[in-house]
mmCIF file of C-alpha atoms in Angstrom:
data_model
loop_
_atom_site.group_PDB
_atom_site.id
_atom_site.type_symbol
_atom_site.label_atom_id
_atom_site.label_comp_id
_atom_site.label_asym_id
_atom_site.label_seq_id
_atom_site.Cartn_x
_atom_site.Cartn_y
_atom_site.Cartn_z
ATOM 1 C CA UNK A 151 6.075 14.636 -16.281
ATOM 2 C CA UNK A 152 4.179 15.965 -13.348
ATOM 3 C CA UNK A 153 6.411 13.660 -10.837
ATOM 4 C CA UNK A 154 9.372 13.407 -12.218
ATOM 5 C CA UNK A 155 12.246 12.368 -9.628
ATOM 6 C CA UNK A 156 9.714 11.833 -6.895
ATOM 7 C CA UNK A 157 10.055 8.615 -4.916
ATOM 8 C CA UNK A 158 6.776 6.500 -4.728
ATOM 9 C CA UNK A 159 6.089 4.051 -2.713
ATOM 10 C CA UNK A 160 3.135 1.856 -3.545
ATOM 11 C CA UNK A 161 1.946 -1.046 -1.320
ATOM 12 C CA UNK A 162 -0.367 -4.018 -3.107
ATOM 13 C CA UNK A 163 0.851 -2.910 -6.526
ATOM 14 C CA UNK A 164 1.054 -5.977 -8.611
ATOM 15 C CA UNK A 165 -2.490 -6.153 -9.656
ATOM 16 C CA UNK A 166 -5.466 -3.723 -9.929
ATOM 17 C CA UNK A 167 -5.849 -0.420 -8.478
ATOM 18 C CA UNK A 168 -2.472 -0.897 -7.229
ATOM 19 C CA UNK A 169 -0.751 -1.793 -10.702
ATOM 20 C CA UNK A 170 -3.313 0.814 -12.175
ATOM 21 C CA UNK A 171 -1.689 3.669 -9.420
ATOM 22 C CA UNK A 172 2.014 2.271 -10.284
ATOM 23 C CA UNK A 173 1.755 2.768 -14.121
ATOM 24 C CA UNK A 174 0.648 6.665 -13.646
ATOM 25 C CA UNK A 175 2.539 7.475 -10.946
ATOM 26 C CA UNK A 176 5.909 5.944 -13.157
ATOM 27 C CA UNK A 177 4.342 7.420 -16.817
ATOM 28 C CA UNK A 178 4.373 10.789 -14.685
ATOM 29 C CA UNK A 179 7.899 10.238 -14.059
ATOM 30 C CA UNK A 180 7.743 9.231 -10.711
ATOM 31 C CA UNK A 181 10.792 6.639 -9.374
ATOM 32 C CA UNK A 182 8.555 4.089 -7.999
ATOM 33 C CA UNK A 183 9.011 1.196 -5.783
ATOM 34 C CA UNK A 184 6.605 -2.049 -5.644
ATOM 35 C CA UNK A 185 5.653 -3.055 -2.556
ATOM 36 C CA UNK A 186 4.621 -6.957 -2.972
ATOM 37 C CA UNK A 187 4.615 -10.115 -1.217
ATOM 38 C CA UNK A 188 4.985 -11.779 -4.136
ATOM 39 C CA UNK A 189 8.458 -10.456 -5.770
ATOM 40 C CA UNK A 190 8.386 -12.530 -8.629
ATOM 41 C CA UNK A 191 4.836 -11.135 -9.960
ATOM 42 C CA UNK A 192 6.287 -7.827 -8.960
ATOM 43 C CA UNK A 193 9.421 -8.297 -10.667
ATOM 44 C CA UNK A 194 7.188 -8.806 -13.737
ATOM 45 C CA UNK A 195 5.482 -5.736 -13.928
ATOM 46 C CA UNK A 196 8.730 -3.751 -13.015
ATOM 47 C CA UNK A 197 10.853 -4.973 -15.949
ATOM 48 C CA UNK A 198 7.466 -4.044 -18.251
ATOM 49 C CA UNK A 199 7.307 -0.717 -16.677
ATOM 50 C CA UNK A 200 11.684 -0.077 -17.388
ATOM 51 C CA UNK A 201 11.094 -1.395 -20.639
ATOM 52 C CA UNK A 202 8.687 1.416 -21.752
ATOM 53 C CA UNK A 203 11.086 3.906 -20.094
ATOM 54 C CA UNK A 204 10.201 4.555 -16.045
ATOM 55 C CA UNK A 205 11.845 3.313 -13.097
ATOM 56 C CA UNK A 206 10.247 1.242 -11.111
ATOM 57 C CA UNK A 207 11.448 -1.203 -8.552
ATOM 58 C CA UNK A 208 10.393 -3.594 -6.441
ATOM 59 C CA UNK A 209 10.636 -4.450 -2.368
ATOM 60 C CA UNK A 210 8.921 -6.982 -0.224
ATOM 61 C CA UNK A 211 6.401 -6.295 2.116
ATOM 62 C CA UNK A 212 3.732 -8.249 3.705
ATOM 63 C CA UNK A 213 0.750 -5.585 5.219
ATOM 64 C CA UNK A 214 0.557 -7.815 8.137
ATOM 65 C CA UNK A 215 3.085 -7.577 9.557
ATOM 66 C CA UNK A 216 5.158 -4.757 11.106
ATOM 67 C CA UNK A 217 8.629 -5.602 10.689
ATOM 68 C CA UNK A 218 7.467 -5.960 7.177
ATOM 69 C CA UNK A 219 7.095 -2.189 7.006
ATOM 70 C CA UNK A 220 10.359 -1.204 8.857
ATOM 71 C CA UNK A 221 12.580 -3.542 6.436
ATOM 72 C CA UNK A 222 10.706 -2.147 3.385
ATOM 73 C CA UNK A 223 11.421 1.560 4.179
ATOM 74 C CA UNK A 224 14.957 0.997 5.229
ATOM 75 C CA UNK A 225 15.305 -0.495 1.857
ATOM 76 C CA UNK A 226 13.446 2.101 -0.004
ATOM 77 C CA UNK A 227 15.365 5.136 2.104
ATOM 78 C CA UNK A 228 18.919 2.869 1.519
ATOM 79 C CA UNK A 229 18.258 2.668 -2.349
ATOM 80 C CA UNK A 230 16.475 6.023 -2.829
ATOM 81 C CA UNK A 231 17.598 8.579 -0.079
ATOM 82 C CA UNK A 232 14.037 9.316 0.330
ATOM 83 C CA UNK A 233 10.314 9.113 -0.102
ATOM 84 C CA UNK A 234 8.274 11.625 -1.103
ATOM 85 C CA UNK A 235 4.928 9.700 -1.286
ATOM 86 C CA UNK A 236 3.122 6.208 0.437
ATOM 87 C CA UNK A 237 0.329 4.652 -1.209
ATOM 88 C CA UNK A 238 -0.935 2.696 1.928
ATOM 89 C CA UNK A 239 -3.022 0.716 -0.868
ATOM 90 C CA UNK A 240 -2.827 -3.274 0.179
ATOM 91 C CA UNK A 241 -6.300 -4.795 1.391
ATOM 92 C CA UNK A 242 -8.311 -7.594 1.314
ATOM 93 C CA UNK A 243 -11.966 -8.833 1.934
ATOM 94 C CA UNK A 244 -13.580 -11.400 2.876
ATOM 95 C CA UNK A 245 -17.226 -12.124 1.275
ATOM 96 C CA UNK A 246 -19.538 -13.613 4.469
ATOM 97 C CA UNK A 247 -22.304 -12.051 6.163
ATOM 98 C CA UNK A 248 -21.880 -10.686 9.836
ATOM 99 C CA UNK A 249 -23.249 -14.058 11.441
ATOM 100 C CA UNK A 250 -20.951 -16.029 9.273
ATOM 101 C CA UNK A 251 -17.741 -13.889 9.808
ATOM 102 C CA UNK A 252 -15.549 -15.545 12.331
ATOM 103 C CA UNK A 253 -13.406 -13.555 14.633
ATOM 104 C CA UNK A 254 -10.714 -14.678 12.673
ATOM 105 C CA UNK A 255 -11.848 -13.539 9.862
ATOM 106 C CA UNK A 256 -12.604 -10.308 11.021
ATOM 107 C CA UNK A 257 -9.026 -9.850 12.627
ATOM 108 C CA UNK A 258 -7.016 -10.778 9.627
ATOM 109 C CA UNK A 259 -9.010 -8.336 7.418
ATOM 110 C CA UNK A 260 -8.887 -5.924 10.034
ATOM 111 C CA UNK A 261 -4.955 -6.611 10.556
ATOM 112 C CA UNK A 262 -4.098 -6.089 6.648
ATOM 113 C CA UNK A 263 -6.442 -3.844 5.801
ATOM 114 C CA UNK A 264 -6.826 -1.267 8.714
ATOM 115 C CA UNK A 265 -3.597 -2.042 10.810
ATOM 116 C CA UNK A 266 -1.434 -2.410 7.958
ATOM 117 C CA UNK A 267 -2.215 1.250 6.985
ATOM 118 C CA UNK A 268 -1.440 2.346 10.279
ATOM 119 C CA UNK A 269 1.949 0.457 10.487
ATOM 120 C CA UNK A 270 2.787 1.936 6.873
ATOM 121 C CA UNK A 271 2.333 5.397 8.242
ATOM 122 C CA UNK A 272 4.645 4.991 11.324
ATOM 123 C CA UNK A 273 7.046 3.596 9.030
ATOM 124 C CA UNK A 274 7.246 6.385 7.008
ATOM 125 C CA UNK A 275 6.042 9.489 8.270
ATOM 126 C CA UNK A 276 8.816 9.823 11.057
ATOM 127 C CA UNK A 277 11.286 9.993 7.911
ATOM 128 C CA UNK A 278 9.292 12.409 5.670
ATOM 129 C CA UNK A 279 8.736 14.971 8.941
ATOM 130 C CA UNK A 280 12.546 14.502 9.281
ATOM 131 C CA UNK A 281 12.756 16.065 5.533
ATOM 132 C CA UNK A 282 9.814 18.327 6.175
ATOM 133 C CA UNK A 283 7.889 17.308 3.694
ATOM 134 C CA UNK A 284 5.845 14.051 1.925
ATOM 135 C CA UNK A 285 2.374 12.662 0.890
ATOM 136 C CA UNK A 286 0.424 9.638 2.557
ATOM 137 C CA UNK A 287 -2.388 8.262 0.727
ATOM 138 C CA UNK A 288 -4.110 5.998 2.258
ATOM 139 C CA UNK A 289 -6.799 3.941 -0.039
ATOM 140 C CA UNK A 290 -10.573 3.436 1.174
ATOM 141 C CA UNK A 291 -13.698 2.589 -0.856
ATOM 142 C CA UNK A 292 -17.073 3.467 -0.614
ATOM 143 C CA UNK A 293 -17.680 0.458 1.718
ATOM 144 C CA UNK A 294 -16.034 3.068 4.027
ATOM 145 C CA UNK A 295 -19.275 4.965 3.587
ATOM 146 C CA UNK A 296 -22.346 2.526 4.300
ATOM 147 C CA UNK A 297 -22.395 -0.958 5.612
ATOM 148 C CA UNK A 298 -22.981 -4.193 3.667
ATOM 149 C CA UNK A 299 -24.025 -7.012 5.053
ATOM 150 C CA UNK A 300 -21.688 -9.438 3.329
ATOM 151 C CA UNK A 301 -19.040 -7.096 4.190
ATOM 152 C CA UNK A 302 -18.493 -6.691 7.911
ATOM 153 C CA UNK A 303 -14.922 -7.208 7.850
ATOM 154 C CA UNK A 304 -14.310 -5.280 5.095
ATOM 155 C CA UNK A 305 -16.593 -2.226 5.683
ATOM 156 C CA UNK A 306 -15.795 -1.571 9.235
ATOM 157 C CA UNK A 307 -11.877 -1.931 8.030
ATOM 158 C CA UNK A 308 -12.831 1.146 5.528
ATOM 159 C CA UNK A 309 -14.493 3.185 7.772
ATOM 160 C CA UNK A 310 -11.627 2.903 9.893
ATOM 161 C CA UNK A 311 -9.225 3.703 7.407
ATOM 162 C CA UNK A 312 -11.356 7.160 6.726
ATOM 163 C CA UNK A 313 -11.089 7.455 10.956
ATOM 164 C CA UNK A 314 -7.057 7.082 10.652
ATOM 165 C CA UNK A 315 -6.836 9.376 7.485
ATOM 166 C CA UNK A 316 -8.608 12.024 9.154
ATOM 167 C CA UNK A 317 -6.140 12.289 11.964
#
């Protein structure tokens, strides 16, 4: 149990990589916490992941939004004394080519995807430099690497995810 008593914070874990990064970080022993908007789903997957023996637990958050992000680390730091490690993981895209991607579009991907790493990090990091120590990991993809047409939003939200990462 590489991660045994560390507190985990994972945000967009109720379904794919997310749920995939919640299941190892919990089978390593870590004590993790779901970050969803939807609490029920999250609920779900917790009580599958206590049944097999880990802790997991679940708090809301919506990666829009920043008061999201304060309310879900008090609660996290309230419940766990701590957190050791942030998954900024929540994202979303938007299939339409650059002519057909409104501003709107653009903004909310940018805003969730981009932004709502960013918000994470000031959330947490203050507290973790308080203990001297913690991990952030912020999720990309290779869209963060080369441009796609049909992903304008998406792929300029990536690269700028790399951008924030590397400072």
């Amino acid at each position: 149990m590489k991660l045994k008593d560390k507190v985990v914070l994972i945000t967009a874990s109720t379904r794919g990589i997310g749920l995939a990064i919640t299941k190892s970080f919990a089978k390593e022993g870590a004590i993790v916490y779901m970050a969803a908007r939807n609490l029920e789903l999250a609920k779900q997957e917790a009580d599958k992941l206590n049944s097999e023996g880990c802790i997991v637990r679940y708090v809301y958050n919506d990666a829009s939004k920043s008061e999201s992000y304060i309310s879900m680390t008090d609660e996290v730091i309230k419940d766990a004394g701590r957190i050791d490690v942030l998954v900024n993981n929540a994202g979303i895209l938007i299939f339409k080519s650059l002519l057909a991607t409104t501003l709107a579009d653009y903004e909310r991907v940018l805003r969730v995807n981009l932004v709502g790493q960013f918000l994470g990090i000031k959330a947490v990091a203050p507290r973790m430099l308080a203990r001297g120590k913690g991990s952030i990991v912020n999720i990309s993809s290779v869209d963060g690497t080369k441009g796609a047409n049909s992903l304008v939003a998406y792929a300029s939200s990536k690269w700028g995810v790399r951008g924030l990462t590397k400072v």
